[in-house]
Amino acid sequence: YVVDHIHPGAVILLHAVSASNTEALADIIIDLQKSGYVFSLFE
């Protein structure tokens, strides 16, 4: 779902209490990086 609905400037929010979010995170990051997206931290 995330990869299919992402757009420039989007913020992805995943909750740490969800096991499915934790399991999917690595795949989401890899797929989005392959599409040219970069990741950064908010402070």
Coordinates of C-alpha atoms in Angstrom, one line a residue:
Y1 CA 0.0 0.0 0.0
V2 CA 2.7 2.5 1.0
V3 CA 4.8 2.0 -2.2
D4 CA 1.7 2.3 -4.4
H5 CA 0.5 5.5 -2.8
I6 CA 3.7 7.4 -2.1
H7 CA 4.3 10.9 -3.6
P8 CA 7.1 13.5 -3.3
G9 CA 6.9 15.2 0.1
A10 CA 4.9 12.4 1.7
V11 CA 5.5 11.4 5.3
I12 CA 5.2 7.8 6.2
L13 CA 3.9 7.1 9.7
L14 CA 4.3 3.5 11.0
H15 CA 3.4 2.6 14.6
A16 CA 6.0 0.5 16.5
V17 CA 3.3 -1.5 18.2
S18 CA 2.2 -3.1 15.0
A19 CA 4.1 -6.3 14.1
S20 CA 3.0 -6.1 10.5
N21 CA 4.5 -2.5 10.2
T22 CA 7.8 -3.8 11.7
E23 CA 7.9 -6.7 9.3
A24 CA 7.1 -4.6 6.2
L25 CA 9.5 -1.7 6.9
A26 CA 12.7 -3.1 5.4
D27 CA 10.8 -4.0 2.1
I28 CA 9.2 -0.5 2.0
I29 CA 12.6 1.2 2.4
I30 CA 14.3 -1.0 -0.2
D31 CA 11.5 -0.5 -2.8
L32 CA 11.3 3.3 -2.3
Q33 CA 15.1 3.6 -2.5
K34 CA 15.0 1.7 -5.8
S35 CA 12.5 4.3 -7.0
G36 CA 14.9 7.2 -6.1
Y37 CA 13.4 8.2 -2.7
V38 CA 15.7 9.2 0.1
F39 CA 15.1 9.0 3.9
S40 CA 15.9 11.5 6.7
L41 CA 15.1 12.0 10.3
F42 CA 12.9 14.7 11.8
E43 CA 14.2 16.4 14.9

